[in-house]
mmCIF file of N, CA, C and O in Angstrom:
data_model
loop_
_atom_site.group_PDB
_atom_site.id
_atom_site.type_symbol
_atom_site.label_atom_id
_atom_site.label_comp_id
_atom_site.label_asym_id
_atom_site.label_seq_id
_atom_site.Cartn_x
_atom_site.Cartn_y
_atom_site.Cartn_z
ATOM 1 N N UNK A 1 69.600 93.821 106.814
ATOM 2 C CA UNK A 1 69.392 94.076 105.563
ATOM 3 C C UNK A 1 71.248 95.872 105.363
ATOM 4 O O UNK A 1 72.105 94.765 104.908
ATOM 5 N N UNK A 2 70.841 96.343 105.871
ATOM 6 C CA UNK A 2 71.500 97.163 105.591
ATOM 7 C C UNK A 2 73.543 96.600 106.314
ATOM 8 O O UNK A 2 74.258 97.017 105.871
ATOM 9 N N UNK A 3 73.154 96.132 107.623
ATOM 10 C CA UNK A 3 74.300 95.459 108.669
ATOM 11 C C UNK A 3 75.041 94.657 107.121
ATOM 12 O O UNK A 3 76.364 94.138 106.722
ATOM 13 N N UNK A 4 74.191 93.354 106.655
ATOM 14 C CA UNK A 4 74.314 92.463 105.718
ATOM 15 C C UNK A 4 75.818 92.547 105.040
ATOM 16 O O UNK A 4 76.576 92.990 104.199
ATOM 17 N N UNK A 5 74.889 94.057 104.085
ATOM 18 C CA UNK A 5 75.303 94.359 103.468
ATOM 19 C C UNK A 5 76.865 95.344 103.504
ATOM 20 O O UNK A 5 78.364 94.818 102.602
ATOM 21 N N UNK A 6 76.479 95.890 104.940
ATOM 22 C CA UNK A 6 78.142 96.320 105.181
ATOM 23 C C UNK A 6 79.569 95.286 105.705
ATOM 24 O O UNK A 6 80.950 95.601 105.491
ATOM 25 N N UNK A 7 78.796 93.974 105.857
ATOM 26 C CA UNK A 7 79.902 93.335 106.141
ATOM 27 C C UNK A 7 79.705 92.337 105.344
ATOM 28 O O UNK A 7 81.175 91.624 105.135
ATOM 29 N N UNK A 8 79.256 91.775 104.760
ATOM 30 C CA UNK A 8 79.637 91.524 103.219
ATOM 31 C C UNK A 8 80.265 92.305 102.700
ATOM 32 O O UNK A 8 81.875 92.139 102.259
ATOM 33 N N UNK A 9 80.866 93.715 102.217
ATOM 34 C CA UNK A 9 81.280 94.589 102.527
ATOM 35 C C UNK A 9 83.294 94.597 102.595
ATOM 36 O O UNK A 9 84.378 94.205 101.639
ATOM 37 N N UNK A 10 82.423 94.741 103.821
ATOM 38 C CA UNK A 10 84.303 94.247 104.625
ATOM 39 C C UNK A 10 84.939 93.598 104.364
ATOM 40 O O UNK A 10 86.020 92.695 104.233
ATOM 41 N N UNK A 11 84.094 91.583 104.195
ATOM 42 C CA UNK A 11 84.979 90.567 104.188
ATOM 43 C C UNK A 11 85.523 90.837 102.794
ATOM 44 O O UNK A 11 86.185 90.581 102.705
ATOM 45 N N UNK A 12 84.809 90.839 101.297
ATOM 46 C CA UNK A 12 85.315 91.266 100.404
ATOM 47 C C UNK A 12 86.606 92.588 100.753
ATOM 48 O O UNK A 12 86.807 91.704 99.827
ATOM 49 N N UNK A 13 86.381 93.565 100.604
ATOM 50 C CA UNK A 13 87.690 93.987 101.110
ATOM 51 C C UNK A 13 88.195 92.893 101.704
ATOM 52 O O UNK A 13 90.399 92.699 100.809
ATOM 53 N N UNK A 14 88.333 92.478 102.260
ATOM 54 C CA UNK A 14 89.503 91.778 102.594
ATOM 55 C C UNK A 14 90.191 90.538 102.008
ATOM 56 O O UNK A 14 90.916 90.340 101.738
ATOM 57 N N UNK A 15 89.002 89.573 101.597
ATOM 58 C CA UNK A 15 89.143 89.135 100.718
ATOM 59 C C UNK A 15 90.176 89.066 99.412
ATOM 60 O O UNK A 15 91.675 88.522 98.730
ATOM 61 N N UNK A 16 89.901 90.529 99.303
ATOM 62 C CA UNK A 16 90.558 91.566 97.274
ATOM 63 C C UNK A 16 92.075 91.881 98.286
ATOM 64 O O UNK A 16 92.653 91.220 97.410
ATOM 65 N N UNK A 17 92.116 91.341 99.903
ATOM 66 C CA UNK A 17 93.158 92.798 99.878
ATOM 67 C C UNK A 17 94.534 91.193 100.301
ATOM 68 O O UNK A 17 95.373 90.910 100.050
ATOM 69 N N UNK A 18 93.195 89.824 100.882
ATOM 70 C CA UNK A 18 94.476 89.151 100.537
ATOM 71 C C UNK A 18 95.213 88.275 99.512
ATOM 72 O O UNK A 18 95.663 88.171 99.276
ATOM 73 N N UNK A 19 93.489 88.680 98.490
ATOM 74 C CA UNK A 19 94.165 88.211 96.702
ATOM 75 C C UNK A 19 95.407 89.127 96.749
ATOM 76 O O UNK A 19 96.173 89.193 95.541
ATOM 77 N N UNK A 20 95.629 90.099 96.673
ATOM 78 C CA UNK A 20 96.216 91.388 96.279
ATOM 79 C C UNK A 20 97.507 90.745 96.706
ATOM 80 O O UNK A 20 98.634 90.859 96.574
ATOM 81 N N UNK A 21 98.081 90.776 98.685
ATOM 82 C CA UNK A 21 99.345 90.681 98.729
ATOM 83 C C UNK A 21 99.303 89.226 98.925
ATOM 84 O O UNK A 21 100.819 89.249 99.671
ATOM 85 N N UNK A 22 98.611 88.877 100.637
ATOM 86 C CA UNK A 22 99.575 87.797 100.751
ATOM 87 C C UNK A 22 100.728 86.948 99.715
ATOM 88 O O UNK A 22 100.344 86.477 99.019
ATOM 89 N N UNK A 23 100.689 86.410 100.333
ATOM 90 C CA UNK A 23 102.198 85.258 98.914
ATOM 91 C C UNK A 23 101.723 84.051 99.089
ATOM 92 O O UNK A 23 100.165 83.669 99.108
ATOM 93 N N UNK A 24 102.038 83.006 97.996
ATOM 94 C CA UNK A 24 101.030 82.381 97.409
ATOM 95 C C UNK A 24 100.795 81.288 97.447
ATOM 96 O O UNK A 24 100.026 80.172 97.977
ATOM 97 N N UNK A 25 101.588 81.422 99.659
ATOM 98 C CA UNK A 25 102.096 79.714 100.145
ATOM 99 C C UNK A 25 100.820 79.992 101.600
ATOM 100 O O UNK A 25 100.434 78.456 102.013
ATOM 101 N N UNK A 26 100.666 80.872 101.312
ATOM 102 C CA UNK A 26 98.767 81.116 102.679
ATOM 103 C C UNK A 26 97.507 81.453 101.459
ATOM 104 O O UNK A 26 97.738 81.329 100.816
ATOM 105 N N UNK A 27 96.523 80.104 102.264
ATOM 106 C CA UNK A 27 95.322 80.204 101.779
ATOM 107 C C UNK A 27 94.341 80.091 102.375
ATOM 108 O O UNK A 27 94.492 81.005 103.818
ATOM 109 N N UNK A 28 93.346 80.464 102.436
ATOM 110 C CA UNK A 28 92.126 80.789 103.458
ATOM 111 C C UNK A 28 90.785 80.686 102.947
ATOM 112 O O UNK A 28 90.577 80.230 101.395
ATOM 113 N N UNK A 29 89.760 81.130 103.811
ATOM 114 C CA UNK A 29 88.703 80.733 103.684
ATOM 115 C C UNK A 29 89.053 81.299 103.372
ATOM 116 O O UNK A 29 87.856 82.301 102.752
ATOM 117 N N UNK A 30 86.478 81.147 102.983
ATOM 118 C CA UNK A 30 85.941 82.110 101.955
ATOM 119 C C UNK A 30 84.247 82.390 102.132
ATOM 120 O O UNK A 30 83.928 81.572 102.160
ATOM 121 N N UNK A 31 84.196 82.901 103.580
ATOM 122 C CA UNK A 31 83.132 83.520 103.990
ATOM 123 C C UNK A 31 81.664 82.673 103.520
ATOM 124 O O UNK A 31 82.511 84.810 103.065
ATOM 125 N N UNK A 32 80.438 82.537 104.467
ATOM 126 C CA UNK A 32 79.253 83.268 103.788
ATOM 127 C C UNK A 32 79.257 84.069 104.647
ATOM 128 O O UNK A 32 77.157 84.119 104.110
ATOM 129 N N UNK A 33 79.052 83.769 106.062
ATOM 130 C CA UNK A 33 78.513 83.965 107.384
ATOM 131 C C UNK A 33 79.221 84.515 108.049
ATOM 132 O O UNK A 33 81.020 84.118 108.201
ATOM 133 N N UNK A 34 79.178 85.332 109.217
ATOM 134 C CA UNK A 34 79.849 85.244 110.443
ATOM 135 C C UNK A 34 80.861 86.463 109.502
ATOM 136 O O UNK A 34 80.983 87.477 109.352
ATOM 137 N N UNK A 35 82.083 86.285 110.647
ATOM 138 C CA UNK A 35 83.472 87.897 110.625
ATOM 139 C C UNK A 35 84.066 87.406 110.213
ATOM 140 O O UNK A 35 85.055 88.698 111.092
ATOM 141 N N UNK A 36 84.396 86.266 110.206
ATOM 142 C CA UNK A 36 85.899 86.240 109.882
ATOM 143 C C UNK A 36 86.145 84.957 108.855
ATOM 144 O O UNK A 36 85.769 84.431 108.234
ATOM 145 N N UNK A 37 87.763 86.301 108.235
ATOM 146 C CA UNK A 37 88.316 85.073 108.285
ATOM 147 C C UNK A 37 89.223 83.409 108.072
ATOM 148 O O UNK A 37 89.986 84.601 109.218
ATOM 149 N N UNK A 38 89.746 82.753 108.065
ATOM 150 C CA UNK A 38 90.891 81.716 107.858
ATOM 151 C C UNK A 38 91.764 82.198 107.252
ATOM 152 O O UNK A 38 91.404 81.448 106.383
ATOM 153 N N UNK A 39 92.789 82.236 107.180
ATOM 154 C CA UNK A 39 93.834 81.595 106.740
ATOM 155 C C UNK A 39 95.045 80.953 107.405
ATOM 156 O O UNK A 39 95.361 80.648 108.863
ATOM 157 N N UNK A 40 94.898 79.543 106.585
ATOM 158 C CA UNK A 40 96.336 79.165 106.904
ATOM 159 C C UNK A 40 97.789 78.449 107.006
ATOM 160 O O UNK A 40 97.803 78.896 105.182
ATOM 161 N N UNK A 41 98.574 79.262 106.877
ATOM 162 C CA UNK A 41 100.087 79.396 106.704
ATOM 163 C C UNK A 41 100.339 77.636 106.401
ATOM 164 O O UNK A 41 99.908 77.227 107.299
ATOM 165 N N UNK A 42 101.279 77.830 105.881
ATOM 166 C CA UNK A 42 102.834 76.526 105.045
ATOM 167 C C UNK A 42 102.795 76.050 107.232
ATOM 168 O O UNK A 42 102.868 76.434 108.573
ATOM 169 N N UNK A 43 103.048 75.026 107.456
ATOM 170 C CA UNK A 43 102.488 74.204 108.901
ATOM 171 C C UNK A 43 104.015 74.198 108.965
ATOM 172 O O UNK A 43 104.375 74.369 110.761
ATOM 173 N N UNK A 44 105.418 75.412 108.827
ATOM 174 C CA UNK A 44 106.475 74.718 109.544
ATOM 175 C C UNK A 44 106.321 76.771 110.551
ATOM 176 O O UNK A 44 107.742 76.625 111.237
ATOM 177 N N UNK A 45 105.776 77.027 109.369
ATOM 178 C CA UNK A 45 105.535 78.732 110.993
ATOM 179 C C UNK A 45 104.568 78.606 112.274
ATOM 180 O O UNK A 45 103.333 78.030 111.387
ATOM 181 N N UNK A 46 104.737 78.956 112.595
ATOM 182 C CA UNK A 46 103.612 79.063 114.291
ATOM 183 C C UNK A 46 103.476 80.379 114.464
ATOM 184 O O UNK A 46 104.390 82.097 115.049
ATOM 185 N N UNK A 47 101.682 80.367 114.272
ATOM 186 C CA UNK A 47 100.760 82.175 114.239
ATOM 187 C C UNK A 47 101.232 82.888 116.089
ATOM 188 O O UNK A 47 101.219 83.209 115.485
ATOM 189 N N UNK A 48 101.540 81.995 116.178
ATOM 190 C CA UNK A 48 101.775 82.643 117.843
ATOM 191 C C UNK A 48 103.199 83.340 117.589
ATOM 192 O O UNK A 48 102.970 83.475 119.179
ATOM 193 N N UNK A 49 103.833 82.330 117.654
ATOM 194 C CA UNK A 49 105.169 82.785 117.570
ATOM 195 C C UNK A 49 105.280 83.656 117.093
ATOM 196 O O UNK A 49 106.696 84.666 118.186
ATOM 197 N N UNK A 50 104.941 84.085 115.816
ATOM 198 C CA UNK A 50 105.047 84.725 114.249
ATOM 199 C C UNK A 50 104.670 86.004 115.604
ATOM 200 O O UNK A 50 104.110 87.687 114.579
ATOM 201 N N UNK A 51 103.458 86.580 116.332
ATOM 202 C CA UNK A 51 102.374 87.272 116.417
ATOM 203 C C UNK A 51 103.120 88.476 117.060
ATOM 204 O O UNK A 51 103.112 89.939 116.997
ATOM 205 N N UNK A 52 104.726 89.083 118.471
ATOM 206 C CA UNK A 52 105.219 89.586 118.454
ATOM 207 C C UNK A 52 105.661 89.805 117.352
ATOM 208 O O UNK A 52 106.141 91.650 117.780
ATOM 209 N N UNK A 53 106.154 89.195 116.562
ATOM 210 C CA UNK A 53 106.570 89.960 114.960
ATOM 211 C C UNK A 53 106.080 90.943 114.546
ATOM 212 O O UNK A 53 106.145 91.580 113.844
ATOM 213 N N UNK A 54 104.936 91.201 114.564
ATOM 214 C CA UNK A 54 103.516 91.185 113.545
ATOM 215 C C UNK A 54 103.625 92.839 114.289
ATOM 216 O O UNK A 54 103.461 93.374 113.393
ATOM 217 N N UNK A 55 102.834 92.293 115.854
ATOM 218 C CA UNK A 55 103.058 93.969 116.433
ATOM 219 C C UNK A 55 104.659 94.581 116.551
ATOM 220 O O UNK A 55 104.225 95.602 116.630
ATOM 221 N N UNK A 56 105.956 93.998 116.848
ATOM 222 C CA UNK A 56 106.453 94.983 116.956
ATOM 223 C C UNK A 56 107.125 95.329 115.042
ATOM 224 O O UNK A 56 107.645 96.625 115.234
ATOM 225 N N UNK A 57 107.163 94.566 114.759
ATOM 226 C CA UNK A 57 107.554 94.712 112.769
ATOM 227 C C UNK A 57 106.620 95.883 112.113
ATOM 228 O O UNK A 57 106.567 96.951 111.551
ATOM 229 N N UNK A 58 105.714 95.907 112.955
ATOM 230 C CA UNK A 58 104.238 96.120 111.270
ATOM 231 C C UNK A 58 103.144 97.286 111.786
ATOM 232 O O UNK A 58 102.227 97.522 111.789
ATOM 233 N N UNK A 59 102.781 96.518 113.358
ATOM 234 C CA UNK A 59 101.981 96.953 114.220
ATOM 235 C C UNK A 59 100.595 96.718 113.986
ATOM 236 O O UNK A 59 99.434 97.410 113.911
ATOM 237 N N UNK A 60 100.885 95.304 113.730
ATOM 238 C CA UNK A 60 98.965 94.691 112.764
ATOM 239 C C UNK A 60 99.052 93.462 113.883
ATOM 240 O O UNK A 60 99.234 92.896 114.318
ATOM 241 N N UNK A 61 98.075 93.533 114.647
ATOM 242 C CA UNK A 61 97.601 92.149 116.080
ATOM 243 C C UNK A 61 96.260 91.501 114.260
ATOM 244 O O UNK A 61 95.729 90.754 113.822
ATOM 245 N N UNK A 62 95.806 89.917 115.790
ATOM 246 C CA UNK A 62 95.625 88.631 115.067
ATOM 247 C C UNK A 62 94.926 88.261 115.900
ATOM 248 O O UNK A 62 96.016 87.501 117.343
ATOM 249 N N UNK A 63 94.101 86.589 116.206
ATOM 250 C CA UNK A 63 94.231 85.752 116.961
ATOM 251 C C UNK A 63 95.087 84.701 116.089
ATOM 252 O O UNK A 63 94.450 83.963 115.183
ATOM 253 N N UNK A 64 95.752 83.898 117.373
ATOM 254 C CA UNK A 64 95.964 83.072 116.242
ATOM 255 C C UNK A 64 95.078 81.967 116.267
ATOM 256 O O UNK A 64 94.222 81.797 118.165
ATOM 257 N N UNK A 65 95.130 80.735 115.131
ATOM 258 C CA UNK A 65 93.697 79.646 115.344
ATOM 259 C C UNK A 65 94.272 78.098 116.131
ATOM 260 O O UNK A 65 93.586 77.990 116.860
ATOM 261 N N UNK A 66 95.092 78.785 117.032
ATOM 262 C CA UNK A 66 95.472 77.627 118.349
ATOM 263 C C UNK A 66 94.107 77.342 118.782
ATOM 264 O O UNK A 66 93.888 75.650 118.859
ATOM 265 N N UNK A 67 94.613 78.254 119.045
ATOM 266 C CA UNK A 67 92.909 78.102 120.058
ATOM 267 C C UNK A 67 91.884 77.155 120.189
ATOM 268 O O UNK A 67 90.938 76.777 121.006
ATOM 269 N N UNK A 68 91.134 77.391 118.632
ATOM 270 C CA UNK A 68 90.419 76.942 118.679
ATOM 271 C C UNK A 68 90.114 75.524 118.349
ATOM 272 O O UNK A 68 88.315 74.920 117.773
ATOM 273 N N UNK A 69 91.649 75.182 118.063
ATOM 274 C CA UNK A 69 91.697 73.728 117.743
ATOM 275 C C UNK A 69 92.237 72.682 118.880
ATOM 276 O O UNK A 69 92.548 72.696 119.370
ATOM 277 N N UNK A 70 90.472 72.068 119.003
ATOM 278 C CA UNK A 70 89.924 71.383 120.091
ATOM 279 C C UNK A 70 91.916 70.474 119.700
ATOM 280 O O UNK A 70 91.407 68.965 121.287
ATOM 281 N N UNK A 71 91.972 69.709 118.984
ATOM 282 C CA UNK A 71 93.451 68.419 119.226
ATOM 283 C C UNK A 71 94.216 69.236 118.899
ATOM 284 O O UNK A 71 95.103 68.176 118.592
ATOM 285 N N UNK A 72 94.622 69.902 119.108
ATOM 286 C CA UNK A 72 95.670 70.999 119.072
ATOM 287 C C UNK A 72 96.458 71.263 118.255
ATOM 288 O O UNK A 72 97.486 72.007 118.242
ATOM 289 N N UNK A 73 96.226 70.891 117.318
ATOM 290 C CA UNK A 73 96.200 71.629 115.496
ATOM 291 C C UNK A 73 95.680 73.088 115.392
ATOM 292 O O UNK A 73 95.997 74.310 117.118
ATOM 293 N N UNK A 74 96.415 72.911 113.805
ATOM 294 C CA UNK A 74 96.102 74.962 114.259
ATOM 295 C C UNK A 74 96.970 76.129 114.809
ATOM 296 O O UNK A 74 96.746 76.500 115.035
ATOM 297 N N UNK A 75 98.568 74.952 114.490
ATOM 298 C CA UNK A 75 99.488 75.846 114.908
ATOM 299 C C UNK A 75 99.652 76.872 114.570
ATOM 300 O O UNK A 75 100.506 78.531 114.001
ATOM 301 N N UNK A 76 99.659 76.390 113.426
ATOM 302 C CA UNK A 76 99.854 77.429 111.160
ATOM 303 C C UNK A 76 98.253 78.855 111.154
ATOM 304 O O UNK A 76 98.335 79.304 109.894
ATOM 305 N N UNK A 77 97.221 78.388 111.686
ATOM 306 C CA UNK A 77 96.469 79.170 111.166
ATOM 307 C C UNK A 77 95.852 80.396 112.791
ATOM 308 O O UNK A 77 96.506 80.274 113.017
ATOM 309 N N UNK A 78 95.298 81.440 111.188
ATOM 310 C CA UNK A 78 94.715 82.522 111.703
ATOM 311 C C UNK A 78 93.905 83.513 111.424
ATOM 312 O O UNK A 78 93.001 82.620 110.592
ATOM 313 N N UNK A 79 92.836 84.277 112.839
ATOM 314 C CA UNK A 79 91.710 83.787 112.592
ATOM 315 C C UNK A 79 92.231 85.473 111.945
ATOM 316 O O UNK A 79 91.926 86.338 113.108
ATOM 317 N N UNK A 80 91.052 86.249 111.289
ATOM 318 C CA UNK A 80 91.248 87.145 111.129
ATOM 319 C C UNK A 80 89.992 88.330 110.713
ATOM 320 O O UNK A 80 88.580 87.627 110.179
ATOM 321 N N UNK A 81 89.405 89.158 112.078
ATOM 322 C CA UNK A 81 88.204 89.899 111.230
ATOM 323 C C UNK A 81 87.653 90.877 110.796
ATOM 324 O O UNK A 81 89.154 91.571 110.508
ATOM 325 N N UNK A 82 86.959 90.978 110.184
ATOM 326 C CA UNK A 82 86.217 91.627 109.153
ATOM 327 C C UNK A 82 84.957 93.187 110.325
ATOM 328 O O UNK A 82 85.217 94.020 109.494
ATOM 329 N N UNK A 83 84.684 92.372 111.281
ATOM 330 C CA UNK A 83 84.249 93.002 111.264
ATOM 331 C C UNK A 83 83.743 94.838 112.053
ATOM 332 O O UNK A 83 83.419 95.594 111.358
ATOM 333 N N UNK A 84 85.092 95.170 112.841
ATOM 334 C CA UNK A 84 84.522 96.662 113.241
ATOM 335 C C UNK A 84 84.777 97.369 112.559
ATOM 336 O O UNK A 84 85.965 98.015 112.803
ATOM 337 N N UNK A 85 86.567 97.198 112.019
ATOM 338 C CA UNK A 85 88.059 97.861 111.424
ATOM 339 C C UNK A 85 86.725 98.335 109.861
ATOM 340 O O UNK A 85 86.027 96.751 109.338
ATOM 341 N N UNK A 86 87.784 99.649 109.425
ATOM 342 C CA UNK A 86 87.050 100.706 108.490
ATOM 343 C C UNK A 86 87.800 99.247 106.729
ATOM 344 O O UNK A 86 88.950 98.845 106.698
ATOM 345 N N UNK A 87 87.031 99.648 105.507
ATOM 346 C CA UNK A 87 87.101 98.863 105.008
ATOM 347 C C UNK A 87 89.168 99.857 104.414
ATOM 348 O O UNK A 87 89.778 98.690 103.897
ATOM 349 N N UNK A 88 89.258 100.735 104.851
ATOM 350 C CA UNK A 88 90.807 101.485 104.448
ATOM 351 C C UNK A 88 92.107 100.997 105.245
ATOM 352 O O UNK A 88 92.233 100.189 104.625
ATOM 353 N N UNK A 89 91.923 100.165 106.438
ATOM 354 C CA UNK A 89 92.157 99.319 107.702
ATOM 355 C C UNK A 89 92.257 98.516 107.340
ATOM 356 O O UNK A 89 93.064 97.653 107.137
ATOM 357 N N UNK A 90 91.902 97.565 107.159
ATOM 358 C CA UNK A 90 91.304 95.811 106.272
ATOM 359 C C UNK A 90 92.195 95.826 105.872
ATOM 360 O O UNK A 90 93.799 95.574 105.798
ATOM 361 N N UNK A 91 92.011 96.792 104.706
ATOM 362 C CA UNK A 91 93.116 97.245 103.556
ATOM 363 C C UNK A 91 94.381 96.243 103.277
ATOM 364 O O UNK A 91 95.414 95.965 104.029
ATOM 365 N N UNK A 92 94.626 97.984 104.446
ATOM 366 C CA UNK A 92 96.088 98.244 105.161
ATOM 367 C C UNK A 92 96.352 97.305 106.397
ATOM 368 O O UNK A 92 98.339 96.798 106.395
ATOM 369 N N UNK A 93 95.816 96.142 106.979
ATOM 370 C CA UNK A 93 96.527 95.461 107.698
ATOM 371 C C UNK A 93 96.997 94.432 107.090
ATOM 372 O O UNK A 93 97.739 93.947 107.707
ATOM 373 N N UNK A 94 95.777 94.524 105.739
ATOM 374 C CA UNK A 94 96.582 92.772 105.629
ATOM 375 C C UNK A 94 97.475 92.948 105.421
ATOM 376 O O UNK A 94 99.117 91.793 105.078
ATOM 377 N N UNK A 95 97.779 94.566 104.430
ATOM 378 C CA UNK A 95 99.354 94.487 103.178
ATOM 379 C C UNK A 95 100.180 94.243 104.158
ATOM 380 O O UNK A 95 101.384 93.749 103.948
ATOM 381 N N UNK A 96 100.217 95.201 105.578
ATOM 382 C CA UNK A 96 101.286 95.057 106.777
ATOM 383 C C UNK A 96 101.344 93.254 107.155
ATOM 384 O O UNK A 96 102.517 93.305 107.846
ATOM 385 N N UNK A 97 100.169 92.494 107.553
ATOM 386 C CA UNK A 97 100.501 90.840 108.190
ATOM 387 C C UNK A 97 101.114 90.682 106.823
ATOM 388 O O UNK A 97 102.089 89.810 107.085
ATOM 389 N N UNK A 98 101.197 90.906 105.773
ATOM 390 C CA UNK A 98 101.406 90.192 104.873
ATOM 391 C C UNK A 98 103.398 89.680 104.206
ATOM 392 O O UNK A 98 103.275 89.415 103.857
ATOM 393 N N UNK A 99 103.030 91.209 104.724
ATOM 394 C CA UNK A 99 104.897 92.047 104.958
ATOM 395 C C UNK A 99 105.501 91.204 105.519
ATOM 396 O O UNK A 99 107.045 90.135 105.561
ATOM 397 N N UNK A 100 104.961 90.505 107.125
ATOM 398 C CA UNK A 100 105.061 89.493 107.592
ATOM 399 C C UNK A 100 105.628 88.792 107.623
ATOM 400 O O UNK A 100 107.089 87.901 107.611
ATOM 401 N N UNK A 101 104.376 87.811 107.308
ATOM 402 C CA UNK A 101 104.353 86.042 106.708
ATOM 403 C C UNK A 101 105.285 86.657 105.719
ATOM 404 O O UNK A 101 105.857 85.429 105.665
ATOM 405 N N UNK A 102 105.512 87.704 104.374
ATOM 406 C CA UNK A 102 106.191 87.137 103.347
ATOM 407 C C UNK A 102 107.488 87.218 104.668
ATOM 408 O O UNK A 102 108.111 86.078 103.709
ATOM 409 N N UNK A 103 108.302 87.921 104.879
ATOM 410 C CA UNK A 103 109.849 88.019 105.865
ATOM 411 C C UNK A 103 109.890 86.147 106.860
ATOM 412 O O UNK A 103 111.350 85.518 106.365
ATOM 413 N N UNK A 104 109.009 85.995 107.356
ATOM 414 C CA UNK A 104 109.317 84.663 107.804
ATOM 415 C C UNK A 104 109.406 83.538 106.808
ATOM 416 O O UNK A 104 110.056 83.036 106.741
ATOM 417 N N UNK A 105 108.048 84.128 106.216
ATOM 418 C CA UNK A 105 108.231 83.069 104.946
ATOM 419 C C UNK A 105 110.683 82.668 104.024
ATOM 420 O O UNK A 105 110.804 81.894 103.884
ATOM 421 N N UNK A 106 110.704 83.772 103.970
ATOM 422 C CA UNK A 106 111.688 84.393 103.105
ATOM 423 C C UNK A 106 112.124 83.693 104.673
ATOM 424 O O UNK A 106 113.539 82.351 103.525
ATOM 425 N N UNK A 107 112.754 83.681 105.284
ATOM 426 C CA UNK A 107 114.091 83.580 106.027
ATOM 427 C C UNK A 107 113.559 81.677 106.537
ATOM 428 O O UNK A 107 115.147 81.666 106.650
ATOM 429 N N UNK A 108 112.680 81.286 105.976
ATOM 430 C CA UNK A 108 112.299 80.052 106.477
ATOM 431 C C UNK A 108 113.193 79.202 105.122
ATOM 432 O O UNK A 108 114.093 77.956 105.637
ATOM 433 N N UNK A 109 113.828 79.538 103.711
ATOM 434 C CA UNK A 109 114.103 79.208 103.003
ATOM 435 C C UNK A 109 115.520 78.894 103.294
ATOM 436 O O UNK A 109 116.550 79.281 103.685
#
């Protein structure tokens, strides 16, 4: 029970940070269980190509979702984990990631 409470709190922290920081073009799941939230960016962004910028510019990393799609799709998805990070780190990480994504969205306009 204590772990469910902990993970629910971390999930909710990530969901709140996503709502606060992510550009409106980014969408995400609201998991009822598990340890991950899936983000979907506009189709013209490739999350694997975006990762080096996220690391270099904001020192934040994520898992590109493409490897989880057997049909070769998912190039514009991200799998974010909330199980290991502290609530403070979750908020900061999402904020940093949102800056990188926002910058790439502006450049694509």
